Short mmCIF file of C-alpha atoms in Angstrom, two decimals:
data_model
loop_
_atom_site.label_atom_id
_atom_site.label_comp_id
_atom_site.label_asym_id
_atom_site.label_seq_id
_atom_site.Cartn_x
_atom_site.Cartn_y
_atom_site.Cartn_z
CA MET A 1 0.00 0.00 0.00
CA GLN A 2 2.77 2.36 0.79
CA ASP A 3 4.29 1.87 -2.66
CA ARG A 4 0.99 2.65 -4.34
CA SER A 5 0.56 5.85 -2.33
CA ASP A 6 4.07 6.95 -3.22
CA GLN A 7 3.30 6.42 -6.90
CA VAL A 8 0.18 8.59 -6.70
CA LYS A 9 2.08 11.36 -4.94
CA ALA A 10 4.80 11.20 -7.52
CA ALA A 11 2.27 11.34 -10.33
CA THR A 12 0.40 14.33 -8.90
CA LYS A 13 2.42 17.50 -8.51
CA THR A 14 1.70 21.18 -8.33
CA SER A 15 3.65 23.39 -10.66
CA LYS A 16 5.21 26.71 -9.73
CA THR A 17 2.26 28.52 -11.30
CA GLY A 18 -0.20 26.69 -9.13
CA ILE A 19 -1.57 24.49 -11.88
CA LEU A 20 -2.06 20.89 -10.98
CA THR A 21 -0.20 18.61 -13.33
CA ALA A 22 -0.37 14.88 -13.51
CA SER A 23 1.60 12.27 -15.30
CA PHE A 24 -0.22 9.76 -17.46
CA VAL A 25 -0.82 6.61 -15.54
CA GLY A 26 -1.89 3.23 -16.81
CA CYS A 27 -3.83 3.14 -20.09
CA LYS A 28 -4.44 6.91 -20.13
CA HIS A 29 -1.56 7.67 -22.46
CA PRO A 30 -1.58 10.61 -24.93
CA PHE A 31 -2.06 10.34 -28.68
CA VAL A 32 1.30 11.01 -30.23
CA ARG A 33 1.23 12.49 -33.75
CA SER A 34 4.09 11.55 -35.99
CA THR A 35 5.94 14.35 -37.71
CA LYS A 36 6.70 12.09 -40.66
CA SER A 37 4.32 11.79 -43.62
CA ILE A 38 2.68 8.46 -44.11
CA ASN A 39 2.60 7.13 -47.65
CA THR A 40 -0.66 5.41 -48.46
CA PRO A 41 -1.62 3.69 -51.70
CA PHE A 42 -4.12 5.39 -54.05
CA VAL A 43 -7.52 3.89 -53.52
CA GLY A 44 -10.43 4.00 -55.96
CA LEU A 45 -10.47 7.15 -58.09
CA ASN A 46 -7.93 8.91 -55.88
CA ARG A 47 -5.05 8.28 -58.25
CA PRO A 48 -2.87 10.50 -60.43
CA ASN A 49 -3.77 11.19 -64.06
CA ALA A 50 -1.32 9.11 -66.01
CA SER A 51 -2.23 10.88 -69.28
CA PHE A 52 -1.24 14.37 -68.04
CA ARG A 53 1.03 16.30 -70.44
CA ALA A 54 2.57 19.74 -70.36
CA ALA A 55 0.69 22.52 -72.19
CA GLY A 56 2.21 24.31 -75.23
CA PHE A 57 3.56 23.50 -78.70
CA THR A 58 6.16 20.99 -79.66
CA THR A 59 8.92 22.03 -82.05
CA VAL A 60 7.26 20.18 -84.93
CA GLU A 61 3.90 21.85 -84.28
CA LEU A 62 5.54 25.27 -84.13
CA LEU A 63 7.37 24.73 -87.43
CA VAL A 64 4.16 23.58 -89.14
CA THR A 65 2.32 26.67 -87.85
CA ILE A 66 5.06 28.98 -89.14
CA ALA A 67 5.03 27.26 -92.54
CA ILE A 68 1.25 27.66 -92.89
CA ALA A 69 1.44 31.33 -91.86
CA ALA A 70 4.19 31.95 -94.44
CA ILE A 71 2.08 30.37 -97.21
CA LEU A 72 -0.97 32.45 -96.29
CA LEU A 73 1.13 35.62 -96.19
CA THR A 74 2.58 34.86 -99.62
CA LEU A 75 -0.92 34.50 -101.04
CA ALA A 76 -2.24 37.64 -99.31
CA VAL A 77 0.52 40.12 -100.25
CA PRO A 78 -0.28 40.34 -104.01
CA SER A 79 -3.99 40.76 -103.28
CA MET A 80 -3.26 43.51 -100.77
CA ARG A 81 -0.99 45.31 -103.26
CA THR A 82 -3.69 45.17 -105.93
CA LEU A 83 -6.27 46.48 -103.47
CA ILE A 84 -4.05 49.44 -102.55
CA GLN A 85 -3.41 50.28 -106.22
CA ASN A 86 -7.13 50.12 -107.03
CA MET A 87 -8.02 52.35 -104.10
CA ARG A 88 -5.31 54.88 -105.01
CA ILE A 89 -6.27 55.26 -108.68
CA THR A 90 -9.99 55.37 -107.85
CA SER A 91 -9.37 58.09 -105.26
CA GLN A 92 -7.32 60.15 -107.73
CA ALA A 93 -10.00 59.83 -110.43
CA ASN A 94 -12.67 60.92 -107.95
CA ASP A 95 -10.54 63.90 -106.90
CA LEU A 96 -10.28 65.07 -110.50
CA ILE A 97 -14.02 64.66 -111.09
CA SER A 98 -14.65 66.56 -107.85
CA ASP A 99 -12.39 69.44 -108.94
CA ILE A 100 -14.03 69.66 -112.37
CA ASN A 101 -17.54 69.73 -110.91
CA PHE A 102 -16.45 72.25 -108.28
CA ALA A 103 -14.96 74.61 -110.90
CA ARG A 104 -18.09 74.38 -113.02
CA SER A 105 -20.46 75.09 -110.13
CA GLU A 106 -18.34 78.04 -108.94
CA ALA A 107 -18.34 79.55 -112.45
CA ILE A 108 -22.13 79.38 -112.55
CA ARG A 109 -22.58 80.60 -108.97
CA ARG A 110 -20.15 83.51 -109.26
CA SER A 111 -21.04 84.30 -112.89
CA ALA A 112 -17.33 84.43 -113.73
CA ASN A 113 -14.66 82.43 -115.50
CA VAL A 114 -13.08 79.74 -113.34
CA THR A 115 -9.86 78.08 -114.50
CA ILE A 116 -8.24 74.76 -113.66
CA CYS A 117 -4.57 74.62 -114.60
CA GLN A 118 -1.56 72.43 -113.94
CA SER A 119 0.89 73.91 -111.45
CA THR A 120 4.36 72.99 -110.27
CA ASP A 121 4.03 75.17 -107.16
CA SER A 122 0.46 74.49 -106.10
CA THR A 123 1.35 74.73 -102.40
CA ALA A 124 3.08 78.12 -102.71
CA ALA A 125 1.60 81.28 -101.21
CA SER A 126 0.77 82.54 -104.70
CA PRO A 127 0.91 79.54 -107.08
CA THR A 128 1.18 79.92 -110.83
CA CYS A 129 -0.03 77.95 -113.84
CA SER A 130 2.38 75.83 -115.84
CA THR A 131 1.68 76.03 -119.56
CA ALA A 132 4.54 73.79 -120.69
CA GLY A 133 3.79 70.15 -121.38
CA THR A 134 0.76 68.01 -120.71
CA ASP A 135 1.75 66.46 -117.37
CA TRP A 136 -0.99 67.03 -114.81
CA LYS A 137 0.51 64.79 -112.12
CA ILE A 138 2.63 67.74 -110.96
CA GLY A 139 -0.40 69.31 -109.23
CA ARG A 140 -3.17 71.76 -110.13
CA ILE A 141 -4.98 74.86 -108.91
CA ILE A 142 -8.49 76.29 -109.35
CA PHE A 143 -9.01 80.05 -109.28
CA ILE A 144 -11.26 82.91 -110.39
CA ASP A 145 -9.81 84.02 -113.74
CA SER A 146 -10.95 87.63 -113.61
CA ASN A 147 -9.11 88.80 -116.74
CA SER A 148 -9.55 85.49 -118.61
CA ASP A 149 -5.85 85.17 -119.41
CA GLY A 150 -5.44 81.62 -118.07
CA GLN A 151 -2.88 82.73 -115.49
CA HIS A 152 -3.29 83.09 -111.75
CA ALA A 153 -2.46 86.54 -110.43
CA SER A 154 -1.94 87.32 -106.77
CA THR A 155 -5.08 89.48 -106.86
CA GLU A 156 -7.26 86.64 -108.17
CA GLU A 157 -9.05 84.43 -105.66
CA LEU A 158 -7.60 80.96 -105.26
CA LEU A 159 -10.38 78.41 -104.73
CA ARG A 160 -8.63 75.04 -104.41
CA ILE A 161 -5.24 73.37 -104.77
CA ARG A 162 -4.17 69.78 -105.43
CA GLU A 163 -0.73 68.44 -104.64
CA PRO A 164 1.19 66.10 -107.00
CA LEU A 165 -0.08 62.55 -107.43
CA ASP A 166 1.50 59.78 -105.38
CA GLY A 167 2.13 56.11 -106.13
CA ASN A 168 4.02 56.79 -109.40
CA ASN A 169 0.69 57.33 -111.16
CA THR A 170 0.46 59.61 -114.18
CA LEU A 171 -2.19 62.09 -115.32
CA THR A 172 -1.90 63.59 -118.80
CA SER A 173 -4.03 65.68 -121.15
CA ALA A 174 -3.55 67.49 -124.43
CA ALA A 175 -4.93 70.60 -122.71
CA ASN A 176 -2.85 72.42 -120.12
CA LEU A 177 -5.86 74.21 -118.64
CA VAL A 178 -9.65 74.03 -118.49
CA VAL A 179 -11.68 77.24 -118.36
CA TYR A 180 -15.33 77.23 -117.32
CA ALA A 181 -17.49 80.13 -118.44
CA ARG A 182 -20.36 81.56 -116.42
CA THR A 183 -22.74 79.32 -118.39
CA GLY A 184 -21.11 76.15 -117.00
CA ALA A 185 -19.66 75.16 -120.38
CA THR A 186 -15.96 75.09 -121.22
CA THR A 187 -14.46 77.82 -123.38
CA ALA A 188 -12.63 75.18 -125.44
CA GLY A 189 -15.85 74.24 -127.23
CA ALA A 190 -14.65 70.64 -127.58
CA LYS A 191 -14.16 67.52 -125.48
CA ILE A 192 -11.12 67.41 -123.19
CA ASP A 193 -9.69 64.04 -122.11
CA PHE A 194 -7.52 63.15 -119.12
CA SER A 195 -5.64 59.83 -118.96
CA LEU A 196 -5.00 58.53 -115.44
CA CYS A 197 -2.64 55.53 -115.37
CA ASP A 198 -0.59 53.43 -112.97
CA THR A 199 2.16 50.85 -113.44
CA ARG A 200 -0.32 48.11 -114.44
CA GLY A 201 -1.12 49.70 -117.81
CA ALA A 202 -4.34 50.52 -119.67
CA ALA A 203 -6.43 47.74 -118.12
CA SER A 204 -6.37 49.51 -114.75
CA GLY A 205 -6.35 53.11 -116.03
CA ARG A 206 -9.12 55.70 -115.99
CA ASN A 207 -10.16 58.12 -118.72
CA ILE A 208 -11.89 61.28 -117.53
CA SER A 209 -13.67 63.23 -120.24
CA ILE A 210 -15.04 66.77 -120.08
CA GLU A 211 -17.67 67.39 -122.71
CA ALA A 212 -18.11 70.77 -124.38
CA THR A 213 -21.15 71.35 -122.19
CA GLY A 214 -18.87 71.09 -119.15
CA ARG A 215 -20.12 67.73 -117.87
CA ALA A 216 -17.42 65.31 -116.72
CA LEU A 217 -17.55 61.52 -116.79
CA ILE A 218 -15.27 58.48 -116.55
CA THR A 219 -15.04 56.43 -119.74
CA LYS A 220 -13.10 53.40 -121.00
CA PRO A 221 -9.46 53.06 -119.93
CA PRO A 222 -7.12 55.10 -122.12
CA ALA A 223 -5.01 53.28 -124.69
CA GLY A 224 -2.04 55.50 -123.95
CA CYS A 225 -1.30 54.08 -120.49
#
């Protein structure tokens, strides 16, 4: 009995903080958690996906993609070039038609002669008409021709200017100026033709005709392209 009492006294102690502590006696032992991970087999559906693969392209797939892109680009470049050329020449033809119609309407509205002439210095403060040659790609001006001499003077009102054509396109005419009278007809009394061409030749060119009545229209491509 004495031994048992000594064991109980030894098991029950009071700490310095006054808290009663007791050692584990008999079957009342603590659950000890292991700090080491326990490897268990995968059961049921709890297993890794054996078919998992890294995302991305392989070298072969990347090369095939680049090859296809190169082929598509090769096919698209000529079509894009043709589209740009068509848009450029159409825009230039429309600009000329717009200038002709504008000059005609201003002549009627102002009851005065309005002249369109080619000009090498269309962007100058006081541009002048160029009477040499038939090259209209150099630029053009539209002005009130008060004295009907076909030349722009600093005292005459400048209505519109056009800069030189871009894209290596050409614009030619046998006439170096067009004069609209107050009636809306041209003073030339005959048809005036303009040939607008690019590097593709006559098939893609435009022919702009001004009738004696002053009306402008686009006709068949010029043979001179």
